[in-house]
PDB file of C-alpha atoms and ligand atoms in Angstrom:
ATOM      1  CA  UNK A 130       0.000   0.000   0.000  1.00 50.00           C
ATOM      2  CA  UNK A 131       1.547   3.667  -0.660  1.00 55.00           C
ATOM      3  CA  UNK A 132       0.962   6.121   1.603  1.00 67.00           C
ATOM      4  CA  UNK A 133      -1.112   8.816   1.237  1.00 70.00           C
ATOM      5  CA  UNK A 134      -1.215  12.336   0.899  1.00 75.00           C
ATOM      6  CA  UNK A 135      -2.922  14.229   3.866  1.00 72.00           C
ATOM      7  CA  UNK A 136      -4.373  17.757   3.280  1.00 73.00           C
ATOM      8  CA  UNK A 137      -4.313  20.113   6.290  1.00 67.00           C
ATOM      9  CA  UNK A 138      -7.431  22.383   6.113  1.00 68.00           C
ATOM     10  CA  UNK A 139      -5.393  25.537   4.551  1.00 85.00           C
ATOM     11  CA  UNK A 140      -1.500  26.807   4.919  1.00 89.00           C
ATOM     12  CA  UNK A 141      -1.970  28.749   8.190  1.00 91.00           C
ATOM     13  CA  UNK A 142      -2.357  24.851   9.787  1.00 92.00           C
ATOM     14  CA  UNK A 143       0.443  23.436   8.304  1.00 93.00           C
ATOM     15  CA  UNK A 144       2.728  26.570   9.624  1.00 95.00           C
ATOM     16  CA  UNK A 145       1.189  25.885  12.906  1.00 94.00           C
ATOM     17  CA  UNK A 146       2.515  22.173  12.653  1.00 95.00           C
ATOM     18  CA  UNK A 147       5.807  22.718  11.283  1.00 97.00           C
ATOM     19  CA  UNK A 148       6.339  25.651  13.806  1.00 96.00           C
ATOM     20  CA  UNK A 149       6.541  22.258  16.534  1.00 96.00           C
ATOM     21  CA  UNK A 150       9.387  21.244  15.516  1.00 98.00           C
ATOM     22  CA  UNK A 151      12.475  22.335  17.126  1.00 96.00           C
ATOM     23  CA  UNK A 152      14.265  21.773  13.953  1.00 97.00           C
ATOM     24  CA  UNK A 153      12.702  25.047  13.073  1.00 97.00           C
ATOM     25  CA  UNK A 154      12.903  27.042  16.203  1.00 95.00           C
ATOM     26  CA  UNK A 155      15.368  29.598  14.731  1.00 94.00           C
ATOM     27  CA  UNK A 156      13.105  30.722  12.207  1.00 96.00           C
ATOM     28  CA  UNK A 157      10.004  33.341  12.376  1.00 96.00           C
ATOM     29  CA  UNK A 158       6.946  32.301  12.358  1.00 95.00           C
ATOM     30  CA  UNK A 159       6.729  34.117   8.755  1.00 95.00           C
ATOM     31  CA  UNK A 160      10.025  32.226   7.358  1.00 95.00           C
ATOM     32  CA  UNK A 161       8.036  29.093   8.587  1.00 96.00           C
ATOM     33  CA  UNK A 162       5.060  29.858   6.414  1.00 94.00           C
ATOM     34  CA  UNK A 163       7.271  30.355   3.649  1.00 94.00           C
ATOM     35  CA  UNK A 164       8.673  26.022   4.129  1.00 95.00           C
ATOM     36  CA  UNK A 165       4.449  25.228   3.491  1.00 94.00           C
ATOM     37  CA  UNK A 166       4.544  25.316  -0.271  1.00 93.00           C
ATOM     38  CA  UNK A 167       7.500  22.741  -0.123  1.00 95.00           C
ATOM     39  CA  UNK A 168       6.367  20.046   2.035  1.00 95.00           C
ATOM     40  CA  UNK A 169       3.929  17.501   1.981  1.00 94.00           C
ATOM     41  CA  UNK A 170       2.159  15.648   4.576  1.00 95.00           C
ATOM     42  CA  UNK A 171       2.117  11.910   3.787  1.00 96.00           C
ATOM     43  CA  UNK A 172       0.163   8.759   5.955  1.00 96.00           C
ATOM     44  CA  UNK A 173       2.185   5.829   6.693  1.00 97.00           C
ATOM     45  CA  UNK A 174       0.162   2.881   8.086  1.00 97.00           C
ATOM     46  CA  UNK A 175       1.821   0.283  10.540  1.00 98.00           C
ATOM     47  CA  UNK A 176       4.665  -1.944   9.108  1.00 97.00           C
ATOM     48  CA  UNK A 177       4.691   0.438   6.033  1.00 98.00           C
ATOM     49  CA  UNK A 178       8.619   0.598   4.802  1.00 98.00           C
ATOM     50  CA  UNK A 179       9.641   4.658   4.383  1.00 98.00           C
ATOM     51  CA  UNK A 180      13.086   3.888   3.384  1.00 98.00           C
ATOM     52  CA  UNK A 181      14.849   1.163   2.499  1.00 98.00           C
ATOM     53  CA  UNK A 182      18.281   0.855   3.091  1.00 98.00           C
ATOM     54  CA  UNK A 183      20.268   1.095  -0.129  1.00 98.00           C
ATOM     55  CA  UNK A 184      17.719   2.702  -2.204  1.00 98.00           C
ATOM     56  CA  UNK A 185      18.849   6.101  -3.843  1.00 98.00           C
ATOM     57  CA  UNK A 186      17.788   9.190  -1.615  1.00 97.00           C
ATOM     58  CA  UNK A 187      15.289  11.334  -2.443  1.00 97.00           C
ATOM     59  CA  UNK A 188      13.846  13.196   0.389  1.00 98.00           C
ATOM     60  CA  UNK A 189      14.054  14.082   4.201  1.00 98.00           C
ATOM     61  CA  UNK A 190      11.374  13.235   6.541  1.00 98.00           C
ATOM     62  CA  UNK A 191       9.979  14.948   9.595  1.00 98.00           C
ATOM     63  CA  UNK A 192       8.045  13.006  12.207  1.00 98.00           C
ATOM     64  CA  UNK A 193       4.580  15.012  12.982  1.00 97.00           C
ATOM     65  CA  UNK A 194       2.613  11.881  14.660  1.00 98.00           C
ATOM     66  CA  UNK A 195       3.865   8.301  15.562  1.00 98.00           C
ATOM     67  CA  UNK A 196       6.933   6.268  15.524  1.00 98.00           C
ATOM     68  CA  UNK A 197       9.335   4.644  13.125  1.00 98.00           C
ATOM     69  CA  UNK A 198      12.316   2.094  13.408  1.00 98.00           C
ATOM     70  CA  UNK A 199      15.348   2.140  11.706  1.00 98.00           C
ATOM     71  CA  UNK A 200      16.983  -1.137  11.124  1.00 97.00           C
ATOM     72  CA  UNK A 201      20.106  -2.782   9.517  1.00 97.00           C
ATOM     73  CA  UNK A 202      21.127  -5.820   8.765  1.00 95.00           C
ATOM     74  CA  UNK A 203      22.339  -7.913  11.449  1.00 92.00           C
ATOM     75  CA  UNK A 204      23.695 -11.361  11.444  1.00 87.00           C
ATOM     76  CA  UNK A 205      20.412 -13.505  11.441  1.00 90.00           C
ATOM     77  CA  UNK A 206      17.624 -10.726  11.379  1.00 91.00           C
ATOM     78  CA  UNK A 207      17.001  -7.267  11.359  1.00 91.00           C
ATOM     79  CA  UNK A 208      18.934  -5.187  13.731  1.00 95.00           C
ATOM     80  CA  UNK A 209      17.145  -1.992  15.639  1.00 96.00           C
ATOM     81  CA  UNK A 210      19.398   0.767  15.181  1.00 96.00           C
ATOM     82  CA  UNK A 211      17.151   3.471  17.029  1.00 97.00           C
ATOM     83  CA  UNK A 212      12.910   4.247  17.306  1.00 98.00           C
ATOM     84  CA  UNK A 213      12.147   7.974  16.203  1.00 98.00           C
ATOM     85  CA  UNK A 214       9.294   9.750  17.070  1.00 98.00           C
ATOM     86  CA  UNK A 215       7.206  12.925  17.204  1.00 98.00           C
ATOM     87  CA  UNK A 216       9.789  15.807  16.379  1.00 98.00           C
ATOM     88  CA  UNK A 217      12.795  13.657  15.308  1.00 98.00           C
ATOM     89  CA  UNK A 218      13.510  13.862  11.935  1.00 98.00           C
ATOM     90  CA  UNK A 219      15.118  10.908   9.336  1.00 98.00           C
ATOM     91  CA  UNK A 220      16.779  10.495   5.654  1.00 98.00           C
ATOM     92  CA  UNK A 221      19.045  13.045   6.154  1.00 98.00           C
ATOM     93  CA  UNK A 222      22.381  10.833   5.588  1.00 98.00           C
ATOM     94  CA  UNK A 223      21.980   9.965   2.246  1.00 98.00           C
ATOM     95  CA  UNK A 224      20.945  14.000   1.073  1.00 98.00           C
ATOM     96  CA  UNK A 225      24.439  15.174   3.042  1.00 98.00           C
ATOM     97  CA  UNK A 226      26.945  12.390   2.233  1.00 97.00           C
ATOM     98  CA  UNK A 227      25.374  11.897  -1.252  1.00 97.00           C
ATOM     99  CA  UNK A 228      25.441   8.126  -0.753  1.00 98.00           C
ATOM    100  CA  UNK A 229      22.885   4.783  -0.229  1.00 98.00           C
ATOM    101  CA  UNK A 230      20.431   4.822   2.328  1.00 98.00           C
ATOM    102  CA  UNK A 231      22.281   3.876   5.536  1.00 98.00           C
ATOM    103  CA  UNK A 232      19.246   1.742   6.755  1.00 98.00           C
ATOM    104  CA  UNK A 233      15.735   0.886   6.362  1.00 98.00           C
ATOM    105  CA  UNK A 234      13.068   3.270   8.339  1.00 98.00           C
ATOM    106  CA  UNK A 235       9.423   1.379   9.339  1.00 98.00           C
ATOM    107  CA  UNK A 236       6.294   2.483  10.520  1.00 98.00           C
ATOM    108  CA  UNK A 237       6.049   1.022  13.894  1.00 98.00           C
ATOM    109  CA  UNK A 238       2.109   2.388  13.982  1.00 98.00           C
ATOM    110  CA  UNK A 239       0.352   4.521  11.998  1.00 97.00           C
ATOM    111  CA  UNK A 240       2.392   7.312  11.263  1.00 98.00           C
ATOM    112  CA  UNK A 241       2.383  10.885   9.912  1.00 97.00           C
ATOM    113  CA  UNK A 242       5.105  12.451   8.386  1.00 98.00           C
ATOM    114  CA  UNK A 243       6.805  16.000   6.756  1.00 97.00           C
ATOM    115  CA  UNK A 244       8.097  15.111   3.807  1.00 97.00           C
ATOM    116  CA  UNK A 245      10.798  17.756   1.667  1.00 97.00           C
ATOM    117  CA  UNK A 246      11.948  16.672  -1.317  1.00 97.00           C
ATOM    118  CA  UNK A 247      15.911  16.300  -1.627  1.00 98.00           C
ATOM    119  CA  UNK A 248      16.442  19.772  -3.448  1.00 97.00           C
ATOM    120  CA  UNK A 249      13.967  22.231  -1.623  1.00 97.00           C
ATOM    121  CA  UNK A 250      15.702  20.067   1.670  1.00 98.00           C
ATOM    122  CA  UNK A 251      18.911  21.609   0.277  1.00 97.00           C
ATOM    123  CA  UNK A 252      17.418  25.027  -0.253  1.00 97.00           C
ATOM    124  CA  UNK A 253      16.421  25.499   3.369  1.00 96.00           C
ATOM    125  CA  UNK A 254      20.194  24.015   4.297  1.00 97.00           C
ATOM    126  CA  UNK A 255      21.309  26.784   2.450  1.00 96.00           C
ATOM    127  CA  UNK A 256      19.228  29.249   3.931  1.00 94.00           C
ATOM    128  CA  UNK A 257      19.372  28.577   7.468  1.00 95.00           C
ATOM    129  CA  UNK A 258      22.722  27.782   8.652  1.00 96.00           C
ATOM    130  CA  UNK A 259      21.302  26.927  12.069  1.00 96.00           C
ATOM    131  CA  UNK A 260      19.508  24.682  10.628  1.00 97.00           C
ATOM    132  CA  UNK A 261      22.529  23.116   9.267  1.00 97.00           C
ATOM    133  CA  UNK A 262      24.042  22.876  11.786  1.00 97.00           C
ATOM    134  CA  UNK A 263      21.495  20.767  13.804  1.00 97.00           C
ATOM    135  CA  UNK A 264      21.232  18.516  11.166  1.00 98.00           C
ATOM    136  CA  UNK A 265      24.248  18.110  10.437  1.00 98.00           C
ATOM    137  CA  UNK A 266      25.101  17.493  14.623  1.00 98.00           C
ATOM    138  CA  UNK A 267      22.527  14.600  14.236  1.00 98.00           C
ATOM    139  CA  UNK A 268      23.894  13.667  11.189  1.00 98.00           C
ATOM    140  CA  UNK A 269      27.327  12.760  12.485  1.00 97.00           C
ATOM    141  CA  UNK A 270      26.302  10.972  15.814  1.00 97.00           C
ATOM    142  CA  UNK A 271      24.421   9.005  13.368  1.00 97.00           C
ATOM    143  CA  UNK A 272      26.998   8.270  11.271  1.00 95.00           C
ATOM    144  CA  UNK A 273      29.641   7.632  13.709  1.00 94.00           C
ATOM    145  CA  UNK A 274      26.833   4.766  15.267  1.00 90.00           C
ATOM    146  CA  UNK A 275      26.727   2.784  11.932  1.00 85.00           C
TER     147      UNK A 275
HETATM  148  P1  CMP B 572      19.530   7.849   5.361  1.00 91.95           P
HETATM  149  O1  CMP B 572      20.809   7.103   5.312  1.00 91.95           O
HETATM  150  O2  CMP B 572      19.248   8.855   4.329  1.00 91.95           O
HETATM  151  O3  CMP B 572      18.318   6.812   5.415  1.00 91.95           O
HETATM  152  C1  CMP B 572      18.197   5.976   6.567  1.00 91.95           C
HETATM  153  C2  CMP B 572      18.100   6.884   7.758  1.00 91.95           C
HETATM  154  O4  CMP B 572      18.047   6.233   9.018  1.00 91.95           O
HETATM  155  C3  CMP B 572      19.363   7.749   7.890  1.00 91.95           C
HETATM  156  O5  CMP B 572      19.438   8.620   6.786  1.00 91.95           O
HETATM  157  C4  CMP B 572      19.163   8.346   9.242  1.00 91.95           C
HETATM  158  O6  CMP B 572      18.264   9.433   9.180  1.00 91.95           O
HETATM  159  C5  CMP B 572      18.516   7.182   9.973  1.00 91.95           C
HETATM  160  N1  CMP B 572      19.515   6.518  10.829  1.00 91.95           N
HETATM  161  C6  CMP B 572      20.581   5.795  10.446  1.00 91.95           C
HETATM  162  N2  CMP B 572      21.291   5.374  11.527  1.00 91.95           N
HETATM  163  C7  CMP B 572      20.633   5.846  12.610  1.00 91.95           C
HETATM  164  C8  CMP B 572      20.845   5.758  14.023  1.00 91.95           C
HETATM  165  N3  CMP B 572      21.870   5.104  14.546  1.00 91.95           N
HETATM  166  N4  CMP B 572      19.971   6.392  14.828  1.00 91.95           N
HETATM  167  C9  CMP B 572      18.911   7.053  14.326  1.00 91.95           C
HETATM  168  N5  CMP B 572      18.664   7.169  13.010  1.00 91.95           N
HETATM  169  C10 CMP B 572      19.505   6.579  12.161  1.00 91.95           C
END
């Protein structure tokens, strides 16, 4: 099953969700509107696969509602890397290091997510170098756990 697209009432909701996330606490509540055209709020259901570890990289994913878990391979089965959840944000390895997925991300339960494609995710890097740098923090504690 693919997930599907959820549409917030009108803009002025989706700023009000996005303006959650601590990713984006060093912007105004104006440069936070101005992220709504880019991002798109998609439904995962339980046991749906987000990423899969490997696959090219494509787009960064925000976690509004629910809870995901990011696996690699281990020996015998699946090994759980780390759960995310509401606020924690995911896919940003492959964007930055221009390589593979690093693992594969699951819905755990039914599951709501930001999603910004790979370019407009670079844009806002760009922009905002304190966002940057949070993501990039992440980034490397991630990284250095692989
Ligand atoms: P990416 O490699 O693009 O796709 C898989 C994602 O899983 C990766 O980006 C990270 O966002 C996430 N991830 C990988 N390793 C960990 C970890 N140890 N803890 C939390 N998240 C991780």
């Amino acid at each position: 099953m693919l997930p599907y697209e959820l549409k917030p009432a009108d803009a002025a909701a989706v700023a009000q969700m996005l303006g959650r996330f601590e990713l984006f606490r060093s912007l105004s509540s104006e440069q936070v509107g101005r992220l709504v055209p880019f991002v798109a709020l998609h439904r995962y259901g339980e046991g749906e696969v987000v990423i899969e570890k490997d696959a090219a990289g494509d787009a960064f994913y925000l976690i509004y509602s629910g809870e995901v878990e990011v696996t690699v391979p281990g020996l015998l089965s699946e090994k759980v890397v780390s759960r995310l959840g509401p606020g924690q944000f995911f896919g940003e390895l492959a964007l930055l290091l221009r390589q593979p997925r690093s693992a594969t991300v699951v819905a755990v339960e039914e599951t709501d997510l930001f999603v910004l494609k790979s370019l407009d995710f670079e844009m806002v890097l760009e922009r905002s170098p304190d966002i940057a740098a949070l993501v990039r923090a992440v980034a490397k504690e991630r990284f250095d756990a692989l």
